[in-house]
Amino acid sequence: MSQSATAIYVHIPFCSRKCGYCDFNTYSGYKDGTKARYVEALCREIEAAGDGSQIQTIFFGGGTPTNLAASELTRILTTLRSHFLIAADAEISLEANPSDADRGYLEALRQAGFTRISFGVQTFNDRLLKLIDREHSGEAARRAIEQARAAGFDNVSLDLMFGLPRQTVGDFERTLDTALALEIPHLSIYGLIVEEGTPFFARRERGKLPLPPESAEATMFGKALEKTREAGLTRYEISNYARSGYACRHNRVYWRNEPYFGLGAGATGYLNGARRVNIRRPSEYIEAALVGKELAITQETEILTQEETMGETMMLGLRLAEGIALDDFAERFGVRAEAHWAQTIATLTTQGLLERTPTHLRLTDPKGLFLASEAMAKFI
Ligand code: SF4
């Protein structure tokens, strides 16, 4: 059954400098003139993609969207409004760097219609922030949150990380305590993954990345579960915790494997059963979007078979604490997941990783959620 897309992802591929652990499609050192041309190119893509679809969520990610001027972000949003039907109560999020959180800037974004802001804080510890190449301080992050609230953002999220070089369990606990004392309604808490091709990867190869031992990392993860629960946040996805009413609506679209538009350099869109990835490098994307009559910005297209789509739907859906809604799955694919993967489900259930509720299939808490990657991989 073909579904229509209700979500839009917009990629802003600029950062003021690149963090040592980052493998996202983002670049530092681009001049303001090039960024302005990028905004032009993006607006051209929006005009071409806009089909009047009814949109419930928009997410500006990166990179660092706040690396652009408020007027540029506003222009992108205005162009989206002209070419799609954005719901009056749409969730419109942007990722932000705490260093960019000036009150006037944030007020302009709020006025433009952004409803949710997600700060890449990672830790409130200044020593660790330096070690991971972040520009802001813990104090700047606190101020940014204050400024965002004063500017009218009540829907604030923080990204926090554990397993950082030289991070102790005590360091991580203090960061969690600070975030929870600030009564942040949404936290994304990730363990550091050292990706191939990053400076951190090269340092680890040379034995120069002092990561905490695995046992400390597991304790940090346990602290995240314990402290968020005590503070009244619900873990609604493997790495995401929210107060009631603050779960990220946009990310749910990905976890339910529903279609979405992906706009901007290197953005992935998923429409009509095909995954389409745009040209990654901003300079090449700009060239392809602005030069020539045809918009030739697609770098890769992958058409997914029903079997692949079903496997991905299982894998992504199991990230959610509620799991997979079995009747919805059957209605979407004409196949019952319980029958299609009977053997896999039986094995994972016996191992204590999966469980069935009257309506859903989900990972067990905590064992299944802790070994999620292992369990999810069995479906693809
Ligand atoms: S700010 Fe975020 S996107 Fe930019 S380099 Fe650092 S981790 Fe990557």
Tab-separated table of C-alpha atoms and ligand atoms in Angstrom:
chain	number	residue	atom	x	y	z
A	1	MET	CA	0.000	0.000	0.000
A	2	SER	CA	1.477	3.335	-1.024
A	3	GLN	CA	1.460	6.001	1.703
A	4	SER	CA	1.850	9.721	1.203
A	5	ALA	CA	4.735	11.535	2.870
A	6	THR	CA	3.873	13.757	5.820
A	7	ALA	CA	7.437	14.668	6.843
A	8	ILE	CA	10.284	16.700	5.397
A	9	TYR	CA	13.965	16.512	6.310
A	10	VAL	CA	16.124	19.510	5.341
A	11	HIS	CA	19.909	19.132	5.455
A	12	ILE	CA	22.217	22.052	6.281
A	13	PRO	CA	25.754	20.715	5.709
A	14	PHE	CA	27.796	23.394	7.489
A	15	CYS	CA	29.553	23.503	10.849
A	16	SER	CA	31.968	26.090	12.157
A	17	ARG	CA	34.449	23.264	12.711
A	18	LYS	CA	34.346	19.513	12.436
A	19	CYS	CA	34.229	17.434	15.625
A	20	GLY	CA	36.718	14.557	15.782
A	21	TYR	CA	34.043	11.870	16.068
A	22	CYS	CA	31.670	13.166	13.385
A	23	ASP	CA	31.012	11.265	10.166
A	24	PHE	CA	27.950	13.278	9.091
A	25	ASN	CA	27.804	14.981	5.728
A	26	THR	CA	29.022	18.328	6.986
A	27	TYR	CA	31.831	20.738	6.157
A	28	SER	CA	33.587	23.637	7.802
A	29	GLY	CA	35.239	26.609	6.117
A	30	TYR	CA	32.515	27.468	3.579
A	31	LYS	CA	32.179	31.242	3.112
A	32	ASP	CA	28.910	33.170	3.620
A	33	GLY	CA	28.563	33.693	-0.149
A	34	THR	CA	28.605	29.936	-0.761
A	35	LYS	CA	26.135	29.386	2.041
A	36	ALA	CA	23.817	31.950	0.416
A	37	ARG	CA	24.100	30.045	-2.876
A	38	TYR	CA	23.338	26.834	-1.001
A	39	VAL	CA	20.114	28.401	0.295
A	40	GLU	CA	19.241	29.365	-3.311
A	41	ALA	CA	19.905	25.818	-4.474
A	42	LEU	CA	17.861	24.337	-1.636
A	43	CYS	CA	14.929	26.633	-2.414
A	44	ARG	CA	15.131	25.508	-6.029
A	45	GLU	CA	14.963	21.898	-4.920
A	46	ILE	CA	11.974	22.694	-2.671
A	47	GLU	CA	10.160	24.364	-5.586
A	48	ALA	CA	10.742	21.292	-7.754
A	49	ALA	CA	9.806	18.766	-5.044
A	50	GLY	CA	6.810	20.640	-3.624
A	51	ASP	CA	3.629	18.845	-4.604
A	52	GLY	CA	1.255	20.337	-2.075
A	53	SER	CA	1.529	17.284	0.214
A	54	GLN	CA	0.081	17.757	3.695
A	55	ILE	CA	3.039	17.952	6.034
A	56	GLN	CA	2.933	17.289	9.777
A	57	THR	CA	6.646	17.521	10.659
A	58	ILE	CA	9.754	19.275	9.334
A	59	PHE	CA	13.248	18.673	10.679
A	60	PHE	CA	16.245	20.897	9.886
A	61	GLY	CA	19.337	18.810	10.641
A	62	GLY	CA	22.973	18.820	9.738
A	63	GLY	CA	25.585	19.828	10.128
A	64	THR	CA	24.463	22.774	12.145
A	65	PRO	CA	21.386	24.581	10.802
A	66	THR	CA	22.181	27.535	13.075
A	67	ASN	CA	25.350	28.049	11.024
A	68	LEU	CA	22.989	29.912	8.652
A	69	ALA	CA	21.539	33.354	9.340
A	70	ALA	CA	18.024	33.444	10.827
A	71	SER	CA	16.854	35.188	7.631
A	72	GLU	CA	18.175	32.267	5.542
A	73	LEU	CA	16.454	29.640	7.686
A	74	THR	CA	13.272	31.720	7.547
A	75	ARG	CA	13.494	31.901	3.765
A	76	ILE	CA	13.813	28.111	3.499
A	77	LEU	CA	10.806	27.648	5.760
A	78	THR	CA	8.776	30.212	3.816
A	79	THR	CA	9.615	28.421	0.563
A	80	LEU	CA	8.487	25.132	2.111
A	81	ARG	CA	5.201	26.772	3.117
A	82	SER	CA	4.641	27.964	-0.451
A	83	HIS	CA	5.117	24.525	-1.993
A	84	PHE	CA	3.704	22.143	0.617
A	85	LEU	CA	0.617	22.276	2.816
A	86	ILE	CA	2.162	22.629	6.278
A	87	ALA	CA	-0.308	21.772	9.075
A	88	ALA	CA	-1.049	24.612	11.494
A	89	ASP	CA	0.149	22.438	14.386
A	90	ALA	CA	3.160	20.989	12.547
A	91	GLU	CA	6.253	20.134	14.561
A	92	ILE	CA	9.086	22.180	13.028
A	93	SER	CA	12.439	21.291	14.608
A	94	LEU	CA	15.945	22.474	14.154
A	95	GLU	CA	19.266	21.301	15.480
A	96	ALA	CA	21.319	24.059	17.047
A	97	ASN	CA	24.777	24.727	18.359
A	98	PRO	CA	24.745	26.254	21.865
A	99	SER	CA	27.308	28.854	20.714
A	100	ASP	CA	24.824	30.265	18.186
A	101	ALA	CA	22.036	30.758	20.708
A	102	ASP	CA	21.716	34.500	20.806
A	103	ARG	CA	18.318	35.687	22.109
A	104	GLY	CA	17.448	37.845	19.052
A	105	TYR	CA	18.453	35.042	16.685
A	106	LEU	CA	16.305	32.510	18.532
A	107	GLU	CA	13.350	34.891	18.690
A	108	ALA	CA	13.535	35.328	14.917
A	109	LEU	CA	13.444	31.538	14.472
A	110	ARG	CA	10.516	31.140	16.842
A	111	GLN	CA	8.650	33.883	15.000
A	112	ALA	CA	9.386	32.220	11.669
A	113	GLY	CA	7.520	29.166	12.953
A	114	PHE	CA	10.135	26.789	14.379
A	115	THR	CA	8.468	25.006	17.306
A	116	ARG	CA	11.229	22.762	18.640
A	117	ILE	CA	14.966	23.188	19.169
A	118	SER	CA	17.530	20.490	19.774
A	119	PHE	CA	20.906	21.535	21.165
A	120	GLY	CA	24.025	19.436	20.556
A	121	VAL	CA	25.271	19.742	24.138
A	122	GLN	CA	26.947	16.279	24.477
A	123	THR	CA	28.285	17.041	27.983
A	124	PHE	CA	28.329	19.975	30.399
A	125	ASN	CA	31.951	19.194	31.308
A	126	ASP	CA	34.349	21.762	29.784
A	127	ARG	CA	37.366	19.441	29.875
A	128	LEU	CA	35.476	16.781	27.890
A	129	LEU	CA	33.972	19.316	25.485
A	130	LYS	CA	37.497	20.354	24.516
A	131	LEU	CA	38.553	16.739	24.060
A	132	ILE	CA	35.743	16.150	21.570
A	133	ASP	CA	36.430	19.429	19.693
A	134	ARG	CA	33.234	21.212	20.681
A	135	GLU	CA	33.391	25.007	20.673
A	136	HIS	CA	30.907	25.727	23.426
A	137	SER	CA	31.339	25.467	27.191
A	138	GLY	CA	28.974	23.886	29.691
A	139	GLU	CA	27.979	27.380	30.800
A	140	ALA	CA	27.234	28.405	27.190
A	141	ALA	CA	24.937	25.381	26.888
A	142	ARG	CA	23.062	26.394	30.055
A	143	ARG	CA	22.720	29.939	28.745
A	144	ALA	CA	21.526	28.681	25.353
A	145	ILE	CA	18.720	26.716	27.003
A	146	GLU	CA	17.692	29.789	29.008
A	147	GLN	CA	17.762	31.970	25.896
A	148	ALA	CA	15.719	29.448	23.923
A	149	ARG	CA	13.058	29.377	26.623
A	150	ALA	CA	13.032	33.152	26.840
A	151	ALA	CA	12.602	33.250	23.052
A	152	GLY	CA	9.477	31.090	23.360
A	153	PHE	CA	10.767	27.542	22.788
A	154	ASP	CA	9.247	25.302	25.426
A	155	ASN	CA	9.981	22.186	23.357
A	156	VAL	CA	13.726	21.878	23.954
A	157	SER	CA	15.782	18.747	23.419
A	158	LEU	CA	19.412	18.023	24.268
A	159	ASP	CA	21.797	15.521	22.696
A	160	LEU	CA	24.063	13.972	25.333
A	161	MET	CA	26.840	11.431	24.885
A	162	PHE	CA	28.463	8.778	27.031
A	163	GLY	CA	31.625	6.753	26.470
A	164	LEU	CA	33.620	9.905	25.621
A	165	PRO	CA	37.434	9.923	25.916
A	166	ARG	CA	38.459	10.287	29.585
A	167	GLN	CA	34.800	10.449	30.700
A	168	THR	CA	34.134	8.862	34.087
A	169	VAL	CA	30.813	7.567	35.350
A	170	GLY	CA	30.794	10.546	37.762
A	171	ASP	CA	31.276	12.998	34.852
A	172	PHE	CA	28.343	11.503	33.004
A	173	GLU	CA	26.136	11.492	36.100
A	174	ARG	CA	26.829	15.190	36.659
A	175	THR	CA	25.857	15.961	33.051
A	176	LEU	CA	22.627	13.991	33.437
A	177	ASP	CA	21.877	15.692	36.769
A	178	THR	CA	22.402	19.101	35.177
A	179	ALA	CA	20.114	18.318	32.235
A	180	LEU	CA	17.421	16.899	34.507
A	181	ALA	CA	17.655	19.807	36.962
A	182	LEU	CA	17.018	22.121	33.999
A	183	GLU	CA	13.768	20.152	33.423
A	184	ILE	CA	14.500	19.530	29.767
A	185	PRO	CA	11.467	17.682	28.335
A	186	HIS	CA	13.393	15.598	25.765
A	187	LEU	CA	16.826	13.976	25.841
A	188	SER	CA	18.630	11.977	23.149
A	189	ILE	CA	21.402	10.008	24.845
A	190	TYR	CA	23.921	8.205	22.640
A	191	GLY	CA	27.020	6.147	23.269
A	192	LEU	CA	30.041	7.364	21.290
A	193	ILE	CA	30.612	5.274	18.169
A	194	VAL	CA	34.067	5.612	16.647
A	195	GLU	CA	33.310	5.598	12.925
A	196	GLU	CA	35.868	4.657	10.301
A	197	GLY	CA	37.285	7.653	8.457
A	198	THR	CA	37.018	10.062	11.395
A	199	PRO	CA	40.006	11.596	13.248
A	200	PHE	CA	38.893	9.661	16.348
A	201	PHE	CA	39.180	6.401	14.397
A	202	ALA	CA	42.756	7.227	13.364
A	203	ARG	CA	43.604	8.146	16.954
A	204	ARG	CA	42.166	4.900	18.274
A	205	GLU	CA	44.244	2.980	15.705
A	206	ARG	CA	47.333	4.719	17.051
A	207	GLY	CA	46.305	3.895	20.623
A	208	LYS	CA	45.792	7.599	21.375
A	209	LEU	CA	42.094	7.657	22.172
A	210	PRO	CA	41.626	7.064	25.918
A	211	LEU	CA	38.093	5.648	25.839
A	212	PRO	CA	36.487	4.478	29.079
A	213	PRO	CA	36.357	0.704	29.588
A	214	GLU	CA	33.253	-1.116	28.351
A	215	SER	CA	32.121	-1.795	31.913
A	216	ALA	CA	32.119	1.968	32.676
A	217	GLU	CA	30.191	2.614	29.485
A	218	ALA	CA	27.586	0.031	30.495
A	219	THR	CA	27.301	1.699	33.921
A	220	MET	CA	26.781	5.098	32.243
A	221	PHE	CA	24.029	3.624	30.083
A	222	GLY	CA	22.442	2.164	33.246
A	223	LYS	CA	22.617	5.603	34.911
A	224	ALA	CA	20.849	7.152	31.927
A	225	LEU	CA	18.005	4.643	32.298
A	226	GLU	CA	17.767	5.043	36.062
A	227	LYS	CA	18.005	8.826	36.320
A	228	THR	CA	15.660	9.628	33.426
A	229	ARG	CA	13.087	7.211	34.870
A	230	GLU	CA	13.363	8.796	38.329
A	231	ALA	CA	12.907	12.218	36.745
A	232	GLY	CA	9.672	11.115	35.040
A	233	LEU	CA	10.937	10.839	31.461
A	234	THR	CA	9.809	7.840	29.436
A	235	ARG	CA	12.263	5.996	27.246
A	236	TYR	CA	10.177	5.826	24.067
A	237	GLU	CA	12.996	4.754	21.736
A	238	ILE	CA	16.366	3.088	22.267
A	239	SER	CA	18.210	6.424	22.678
A	240	ASN	CA	15.356	8.871	23.308
A	241	TYR	CA	13.589	9.930	26.493
A	242	ALA	CA	10.708	12.369	26.838
A	243	ARG	CA	8.133	13.822	29.171
A	244	SER	CA	4.558	13.141	28.166
A	245	GLY	CA	3.707	15.005	24.941
A	246	TYR	CA	7.335	15.735	23.977
A	247	ALA	CA	8.358	12.639	21.975
A	248	CYS	CA	9.787	13.764	18.635
A	249	ARG	CA	7.017	13.320	16.053
A	250	HIS	CA	9.393	13.636	13.113
A	251	ASN	CA	11.708	10.814	14.144
A	252	ARG	CA	8.701	8.536	14.635
A	253	VAL	CA	8.189	8.735	10.874
A	254	TYR	CA	11.647	7.178	10.359
A	255	TRP	CA	11.122	4.532	13.023
A	256	ARG	CA	7.809	3.548	11.464
A	257	ASN	CA	9.539	3.412	8.086
A	258	GLU	CA	7.029	5.845	6.630
A	259	PRO	CA	7.807	8.024	3.579
A	260	TYR	CA	9.426	11.451	3.854
A	261	PHE	CA	10.985	14.078	1.640
A	262	GLY	CA	14.761	14.564	1.997
A	263	LEU	CA	16.013	17.930	0.762
A	264	GLY	CA	19.524	19.384	0.607
A	265	ALA	CA	23.047	18.099	-0.033
A	266	GLY	CA	23.427	14.432	0.869
A	267	ALA	CA	19.832	14.239	2.161
A	268	THR	CA	18.030	10.921	1.851
A	269	GLY	CA	14.365	10.879	0.924
A	270	TYR	CA	12.063	7.875	0.948
A	271	LEU	CA	9.115	8.153	-1.417
A	272	ASN	CA	7.015	5.571	-3.299
A	273	GLY	CA	9.187	2.686	-2.130
A	274	ALA	CA	12.434	4.267	-3.387
A	275	ARG	CA	15.264	5.699	-1.361
A	276	ARG	CA	16.916	8.610	-3.120
A	277	VAL	CA	20.149	10.242	-1.968
A	278	ASN	CA	21.209	13.697	-3.134
A	279	ILE	CA	24.726	14.729	-4.177
A	280	ARG	CA	26.715	15.030	-0.981
A	281	ARG	CA	29.215	17.857	-1.515
A	282	PRO	CA	27.572	21.293	-1.135
A	283	SER	CA	29.599	22.845	-3.995
A	284	GLU	CA	28.516	20.055	-6.400
A	285	TYR	CA	24.928	20.156	-5.139
A	286	ILE	CA	24.796	23.926	-5.718
A	287	GLU	CA	26.215	23.496	-9.213
A	288	ALA	CA	23.706	20.763	-10.077
A	289	ALA	CA	20.746	22.703	-8.687
A	290	LEU	CA	21.518	26.158	-10.039
A	291	VAL	CA	23.277	25.553	-13.317
A	292	GLY	CA	21.266	24.117	-16.170
A	293	LYS	CA	17.537	23.849	-16.711
A	294	GLU	CA	17.083	20.409	-15.175
A	295	LEU	CA	17.515	19.817	-11.501
A	296	ALA	CA	20.060	16.983	-11.501
A	297	ILE	CA	20.819	16.521	-7.849
A	298	THR	CA	20.150	12.823	-7.253
A	299	GLN	CA	23.275	10.783	-6.684
A	300	GLU	CA	21.759	7.376	-5.921
A	301	THR	CA	18.362	5.746	-6.162
A	302	GLU	CA	17.534	2.437	-4.556
A	303	ILE	CA	14.212	0.742	-5.224
A	304	LEU	CA	13.315	-1.469	-2.313
A	305	THR	CA	11.548	-4.789	-2.745
A	306	GLN	CA	8.594	-5.638	-0.511
A	307	GLU	CA	10.801	-8.128	1.394
A	308	GLU	CA	13.428	-5.440	2.041
A	309	THR	CA	10.811	-2.901	3.090
A	310	MET	CA	9.205	-5.369	5.496
A	311	GLY	CA	12.610	-6.203	7.035
A	312	GLU	CA	13.467	-2.548	7.476
A	313	THR	CA	10.052	-1.843	8.966
A	314	MET	CA	10.673	-4.552	11.579
A	315	MET	CA	14.199	-3.381	12.302
A	316	LEU	CA	13.259	0.283	12.687
A	317	GLY	CA	9.988	-0.373	14.519
A	318	LEU	CA	11.738	-2.434	17.163
A	319	ARG	CA	13.693	0.696	18.120
A	320	LEU	CA	10.454	2.054	19.593
A	321	ALA	CA	9.629	0.980	23.139
A	322	GLU	CA	6.072	0.183	22.026
A	323	GLY	CA	7.467	-1.993	19.178
A	324	ILE	CA	5.654	-3.029	16.006
A	325	ALA	CA	1.859	-2.712	15.763
A	326	LEU	CA	1.122	-6.124	14.262
A	327	ASP	CA	-2.259	-5.305	12.700
A	328	ASP	CA	-0.867	-2.147	11.072
A	329	PHE	CA	2.009	-4.186	9.650
A	330	ALA	CA	-0.408	-6.756	8.202
A	331	GLU	CA	-2.600	-4.039	6.704
A	332	ARG	CA	0.403	-2.317	5.118
A	333	PHE	CA	2.034	-5.409	3.611
A	334	GLY	CA	-0.731	-8.009	3.369
A	335	VAL	CA	1.505	-10.351	5.398
A	336	ARG	CA	1.458	-11.096	9.142
A	337	ALA	CA	4.894	-10.455	10.686
A	338	GLU	CA	4.295	-13.233	13.276
A	339	ALA	CA	3.869	-15.761	10.452
A	340	HIS	CA	6.574	-14.407	8.145
A	341	TRP	CA	9.295	-14.481	10.816
A	342	ALA	CA	7.826	-17.223	13.012
A	343	GLN	CA	11.163	-18.991	13.557
A	344	THR	CA	13.179	-15.808	14.187
A	345	ILE	CA	10.570	-14.488	16.608
A	346	ALA	CA	10.448	-17.820	18.465
A	347	THR	CA	14.259	-17.895	18.845
A	348	LEU	CA	14.527	-14.275	20.022
A	349	THR	CA	11.626	-14.789	22.421
A	350	THR	CA	13.319	-17.862	23.918
A	351	GLN	CA	16.521	-15.829	24.313
A	352	GLY	CA	14.528	-13.229	26.266
A	353	LEU	CA	15.040	-10.471	23.698
A	354	LEU	CA	11.531	-10.167	22.243
A	355	GLU	CA	8.026	-10.226	23.710
A	356	ARG	CA	4.482	-10.106	22.429
A	357	THR	CA	1.750	-7.880	23.865
A	358	PRO	CA	-1.872	-8.303	22.700
A	359	THR	CA	-1.203	-5.801	19.886
A	360	HIS	CA	2.558	-5.370	19.476
A	361	LEU	CA	5.858	-7.167	19.121
A	362	ARG	CA	8.633	-5.418	21.019
A	363	LEU	CA	12.091	-5.773	22.496
A	364	THR	CA	12.182	-6.692	26.168
A	365	ASP	CA	13.306	-4.067	28.679
A	366	PRO	CA	16.156	-4.015	29.542
A	367	LYS	CA	17.716	-7.125	27.917
A	368	GLY	CA	16.276	-6.766	24.398
A	369	LEU	CA	16.809	-3.004	24.307
A	370	PHE	CA	20.397	-3.468	25.478
A	371	LEU	CA	21.084	-6.082	22.757
A	372	ALA	CA	18.903	-4.311	20.217
A	373	SER	CA	21.318	-4.300	17.270
A	374	GLU	CA	21.800	-8.041	17.545
A	375	ALA	CA	18.060	-8.699	17.684
A	376	MET	CA	17.089	-6.237	14.935
A	377	ALA	CA	19.696	-7.588	12.515
A	378	LYS	CA	17.832	-10.918	12.414
A	379	PHE	CA	15.036	-9.294	10.389
A	380	ILE	CA	17.139	-8.147	7.430
B	1	SF4	S1	28.583	19.994	15.373
B	1	SF4	FE1	27.526	18.028	14.995
B	1	SF4	S2	27.364	17.858	12.787
B	1	SF4	FE2	28.891	19.462	13.209
B	1	SF4	S3	30.843	18.399	13.168
B	1	SF4	FE3	30.186	18.403	15.299
B	1	SF4	S4	29.017	16.465	15.554
B	1	SF4	FE4	29.259	16.837	13.343
